[in-house]
mmCIF file of C-alpha atoms in Angstrom:
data_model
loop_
_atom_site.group_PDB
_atom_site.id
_atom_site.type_symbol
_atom_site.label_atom_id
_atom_site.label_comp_id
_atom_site.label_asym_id
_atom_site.label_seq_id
_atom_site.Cartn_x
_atom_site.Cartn_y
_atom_site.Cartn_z
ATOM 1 C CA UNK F 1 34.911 -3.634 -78.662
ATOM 2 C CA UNK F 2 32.649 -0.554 -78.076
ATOM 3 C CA UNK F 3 30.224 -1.933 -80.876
ATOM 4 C CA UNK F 4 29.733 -5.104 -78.764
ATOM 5 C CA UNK F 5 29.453 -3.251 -75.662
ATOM 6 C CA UNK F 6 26.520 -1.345 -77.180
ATOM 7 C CA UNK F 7 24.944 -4.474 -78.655
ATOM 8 C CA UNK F 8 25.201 -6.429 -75.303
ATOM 9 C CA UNK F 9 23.662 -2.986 -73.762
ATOM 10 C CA UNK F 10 20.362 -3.535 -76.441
ATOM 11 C CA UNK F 11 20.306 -6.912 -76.039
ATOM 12 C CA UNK F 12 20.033 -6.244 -72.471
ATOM 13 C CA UNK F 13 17.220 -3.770 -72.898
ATOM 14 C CA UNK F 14 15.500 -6.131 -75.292
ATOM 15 C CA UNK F 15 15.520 -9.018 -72.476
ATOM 16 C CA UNK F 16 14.015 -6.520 -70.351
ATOM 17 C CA UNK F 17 11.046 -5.072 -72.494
ATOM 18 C CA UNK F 18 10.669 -7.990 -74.753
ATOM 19 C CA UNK F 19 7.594 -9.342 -73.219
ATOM 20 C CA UNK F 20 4.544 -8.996 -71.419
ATOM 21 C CA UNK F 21 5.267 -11.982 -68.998
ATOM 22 C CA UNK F 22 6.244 -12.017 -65.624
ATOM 23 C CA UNK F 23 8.527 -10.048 -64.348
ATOM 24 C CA UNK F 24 12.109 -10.699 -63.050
ATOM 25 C CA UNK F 25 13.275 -9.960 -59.595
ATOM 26 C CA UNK F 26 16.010 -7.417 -59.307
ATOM 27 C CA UNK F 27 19.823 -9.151 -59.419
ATOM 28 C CA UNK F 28 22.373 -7.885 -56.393
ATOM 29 C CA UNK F 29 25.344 -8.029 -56.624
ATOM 30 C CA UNK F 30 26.261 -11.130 -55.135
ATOM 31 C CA UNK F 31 23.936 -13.136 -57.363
ATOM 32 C CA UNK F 32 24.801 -15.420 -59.954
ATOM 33 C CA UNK F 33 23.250 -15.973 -63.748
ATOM 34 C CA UNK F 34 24.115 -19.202 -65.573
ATOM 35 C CA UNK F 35 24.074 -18.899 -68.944
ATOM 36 C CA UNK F 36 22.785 -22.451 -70.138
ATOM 37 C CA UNK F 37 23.123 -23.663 -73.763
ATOM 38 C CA UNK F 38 24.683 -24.482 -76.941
ATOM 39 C CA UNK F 39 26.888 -22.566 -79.526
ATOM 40 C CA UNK F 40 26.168 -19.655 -79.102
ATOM 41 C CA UNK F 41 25.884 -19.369 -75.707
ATOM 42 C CA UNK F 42 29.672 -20.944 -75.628
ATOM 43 C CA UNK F 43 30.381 -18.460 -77.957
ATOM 44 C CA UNK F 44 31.821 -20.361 -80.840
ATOM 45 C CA UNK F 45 33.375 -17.945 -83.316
ATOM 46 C CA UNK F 46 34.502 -15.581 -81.055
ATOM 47 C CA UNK F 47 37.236 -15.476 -78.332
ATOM 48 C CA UNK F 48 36.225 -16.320 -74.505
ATOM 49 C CA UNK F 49 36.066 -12.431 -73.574
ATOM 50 C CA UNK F 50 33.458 -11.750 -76.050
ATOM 51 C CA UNK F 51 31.130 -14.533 -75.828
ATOM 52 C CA UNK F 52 27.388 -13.163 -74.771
ATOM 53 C CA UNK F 53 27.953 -13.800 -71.319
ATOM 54 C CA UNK F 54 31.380 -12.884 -70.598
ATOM 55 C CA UNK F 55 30.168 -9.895 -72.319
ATOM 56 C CA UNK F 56 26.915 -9.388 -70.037
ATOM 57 C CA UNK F 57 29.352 -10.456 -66.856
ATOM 58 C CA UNK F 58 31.377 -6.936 -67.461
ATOM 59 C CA UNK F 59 28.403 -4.902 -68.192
ATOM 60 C CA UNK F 60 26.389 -5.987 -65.207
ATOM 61 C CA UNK F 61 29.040 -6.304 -62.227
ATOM 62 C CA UNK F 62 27.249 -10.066 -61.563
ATOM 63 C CA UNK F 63 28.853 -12.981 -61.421
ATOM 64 C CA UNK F 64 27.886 -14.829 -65.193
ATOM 65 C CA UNK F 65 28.986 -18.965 -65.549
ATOM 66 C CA UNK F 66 29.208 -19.633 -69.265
ATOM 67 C CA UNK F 67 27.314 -23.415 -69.764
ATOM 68 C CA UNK F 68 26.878 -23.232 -73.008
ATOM 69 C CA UNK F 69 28.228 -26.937 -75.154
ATOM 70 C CA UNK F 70 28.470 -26.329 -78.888
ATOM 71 C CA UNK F 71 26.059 -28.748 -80.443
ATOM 72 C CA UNK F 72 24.333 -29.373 -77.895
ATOM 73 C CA UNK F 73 20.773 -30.311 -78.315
ATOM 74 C CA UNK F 74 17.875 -30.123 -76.011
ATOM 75 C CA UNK F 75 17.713 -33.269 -74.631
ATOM 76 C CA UNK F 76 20.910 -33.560 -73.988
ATOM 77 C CA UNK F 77 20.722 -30.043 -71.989
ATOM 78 C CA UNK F 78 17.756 -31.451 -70.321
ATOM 79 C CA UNK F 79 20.200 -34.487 -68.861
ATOM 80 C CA UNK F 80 23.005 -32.054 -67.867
ATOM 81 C CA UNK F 81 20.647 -29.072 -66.074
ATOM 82 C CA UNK F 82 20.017 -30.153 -62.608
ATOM 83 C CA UNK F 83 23.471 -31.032 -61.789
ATOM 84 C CA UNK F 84 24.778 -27.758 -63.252
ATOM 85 C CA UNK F 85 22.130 -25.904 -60.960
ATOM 86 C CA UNK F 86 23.305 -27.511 -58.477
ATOM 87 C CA UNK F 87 26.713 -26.721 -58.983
ATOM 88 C CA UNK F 88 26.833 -23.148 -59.397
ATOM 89 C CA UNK F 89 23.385 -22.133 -57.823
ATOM 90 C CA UNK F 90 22.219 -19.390 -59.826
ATOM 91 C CA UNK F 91 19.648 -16.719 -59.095
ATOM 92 C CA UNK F 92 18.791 -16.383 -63.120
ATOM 93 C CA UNK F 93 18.756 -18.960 -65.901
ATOM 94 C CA UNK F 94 19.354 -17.622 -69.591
ATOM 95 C CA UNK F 95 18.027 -20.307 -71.196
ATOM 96 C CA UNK F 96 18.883 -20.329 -75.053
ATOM 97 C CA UNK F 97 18.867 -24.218 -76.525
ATOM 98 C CA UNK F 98 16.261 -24.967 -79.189
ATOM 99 C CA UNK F 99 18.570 -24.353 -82.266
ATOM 100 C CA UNK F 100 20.666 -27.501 -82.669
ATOM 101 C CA UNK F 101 17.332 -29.578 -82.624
ATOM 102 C CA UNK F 102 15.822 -27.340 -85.184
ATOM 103 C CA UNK F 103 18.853 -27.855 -87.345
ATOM 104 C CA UNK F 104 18.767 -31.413 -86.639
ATOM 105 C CA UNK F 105 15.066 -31.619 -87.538
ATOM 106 C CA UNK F 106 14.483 -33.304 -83.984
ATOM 107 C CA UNK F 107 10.643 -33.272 -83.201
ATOM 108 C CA UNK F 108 9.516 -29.964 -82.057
ATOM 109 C CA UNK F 109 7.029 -31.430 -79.853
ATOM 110 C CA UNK F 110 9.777 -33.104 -77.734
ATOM 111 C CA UNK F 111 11.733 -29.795 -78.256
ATOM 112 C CA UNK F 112 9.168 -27.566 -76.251
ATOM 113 C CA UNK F 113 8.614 -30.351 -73.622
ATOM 114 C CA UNK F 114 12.525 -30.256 -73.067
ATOM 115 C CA UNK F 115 12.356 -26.393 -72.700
ATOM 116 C CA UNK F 116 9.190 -27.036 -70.714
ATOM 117 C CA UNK F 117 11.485 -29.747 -68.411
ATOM 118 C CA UNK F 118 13.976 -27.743 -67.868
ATOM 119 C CA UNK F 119 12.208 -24.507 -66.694
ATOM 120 C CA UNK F 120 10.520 -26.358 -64.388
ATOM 121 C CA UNK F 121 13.555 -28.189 -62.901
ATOM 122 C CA UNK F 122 14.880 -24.456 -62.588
ATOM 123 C CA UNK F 123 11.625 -23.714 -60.667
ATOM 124 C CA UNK F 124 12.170 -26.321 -58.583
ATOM 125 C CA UNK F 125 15.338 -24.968 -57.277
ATOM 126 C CA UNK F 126 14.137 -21.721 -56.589
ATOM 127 C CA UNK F 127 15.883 -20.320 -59.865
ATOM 128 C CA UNK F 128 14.146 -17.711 -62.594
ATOM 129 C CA UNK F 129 14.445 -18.444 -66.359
ATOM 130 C CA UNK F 130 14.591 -16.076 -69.049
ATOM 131 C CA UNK F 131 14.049 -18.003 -72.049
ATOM 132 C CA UNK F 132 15.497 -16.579 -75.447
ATOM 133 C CA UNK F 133 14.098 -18.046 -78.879
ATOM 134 C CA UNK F 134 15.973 -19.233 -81.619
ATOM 135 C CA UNK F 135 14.755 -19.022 -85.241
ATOM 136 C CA UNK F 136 13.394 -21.771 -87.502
ATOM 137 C CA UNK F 137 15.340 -23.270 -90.492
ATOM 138 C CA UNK F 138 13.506 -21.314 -93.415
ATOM 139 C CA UNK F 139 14.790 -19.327 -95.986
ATOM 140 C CA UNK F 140 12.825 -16.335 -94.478
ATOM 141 C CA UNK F 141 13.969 -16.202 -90.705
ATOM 142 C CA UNK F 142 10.648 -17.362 -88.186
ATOM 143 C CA UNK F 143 10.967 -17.862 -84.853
ATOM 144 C CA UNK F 144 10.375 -21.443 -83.506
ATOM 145 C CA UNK F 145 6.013 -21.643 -83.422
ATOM 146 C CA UNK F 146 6.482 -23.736 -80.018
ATOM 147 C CA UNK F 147 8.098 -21.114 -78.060
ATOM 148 C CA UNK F 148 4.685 -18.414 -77.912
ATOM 149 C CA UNK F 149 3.551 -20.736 -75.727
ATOM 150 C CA UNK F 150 6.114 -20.072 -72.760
ATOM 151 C CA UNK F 151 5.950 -16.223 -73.449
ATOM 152 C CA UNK F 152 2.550 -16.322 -70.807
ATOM 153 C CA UNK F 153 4.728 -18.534 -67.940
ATOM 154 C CA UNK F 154 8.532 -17.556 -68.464
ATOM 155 C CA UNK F 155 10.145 -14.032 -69.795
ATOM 156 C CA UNK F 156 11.321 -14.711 -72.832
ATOM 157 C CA UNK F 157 12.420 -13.186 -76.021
ATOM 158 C CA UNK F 158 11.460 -14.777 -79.290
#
């Protein structure tokens, strides 16, 4: 348990200093993050208390909502976001989708413009993003080429 208390903690600083983009505003502690995507956002593999944000909920005090669907792919994110804003009406998006559509060989074009929709549905509601990347499928781990392209609107980690 202390080992993933420590990697949630560098995680954590890794969000923070991972990028060059702009910055976040400062969470209280009545604020809410919604973790938004697939697998391993869910935490598939792992029991409920030590999925990535249940794990980030105890370390930070703030209230974390888990949306994370195993297998989800980005489009099918993209048709579920707004109403989940809606729902829980977060001050902070993690954003991590992008994998199962890499896996799935799904045209990264439509990929980034999914990532692209969603952000700027978040936007829309007032909400930040943090956007984490997910590697490509090669033998020789890559990240995704598409998601450089955010780094300059969105913080995010690729």
């Amino acid at each position: 348990m202390k080992l993933i208390n420590n990697l949630c903690l560098l995680f954590i600083f890794f969000l923070v200093g991972c990028s060059d983009a702009p910055t976040l505003s400062r969470l209280q502690q009545d604020d809410v993050i919604l973790a938004f995507g697939d697998s391993l956002t869910q935490g598939v593999g792992v029991s409920k208390q030590h999925s990535y944000p249940s794990v980030l909920e105890s370390l930070s005090g703030v209230t974390v909502i888990n949306a994370g669907i195993s297998g989800e792919t980005t489009s099918e994110g993209l048709n579920r976001f707004a109403d989940v804003i809606e729902q829980h009406a977060p001050t902070l998006v993690i954003l991590l989708e992008g994998g199962n559509d890499i896996l799935q060989n799904k045209n990264l074009d439509e990929t980034q413009e999914n990532l692209n929709d969603m952000i700027e549905i978040a936007k829309s509601y007032g909400v930040e993003v943090v956007l984490i990347g997910v590697p490509q499928k090669k033998p020789f781990l890559k990240f995704c080429a598409a998601l450089p392209s955010f780094s300059r609107q969105t913080p995010s980690c690729i």
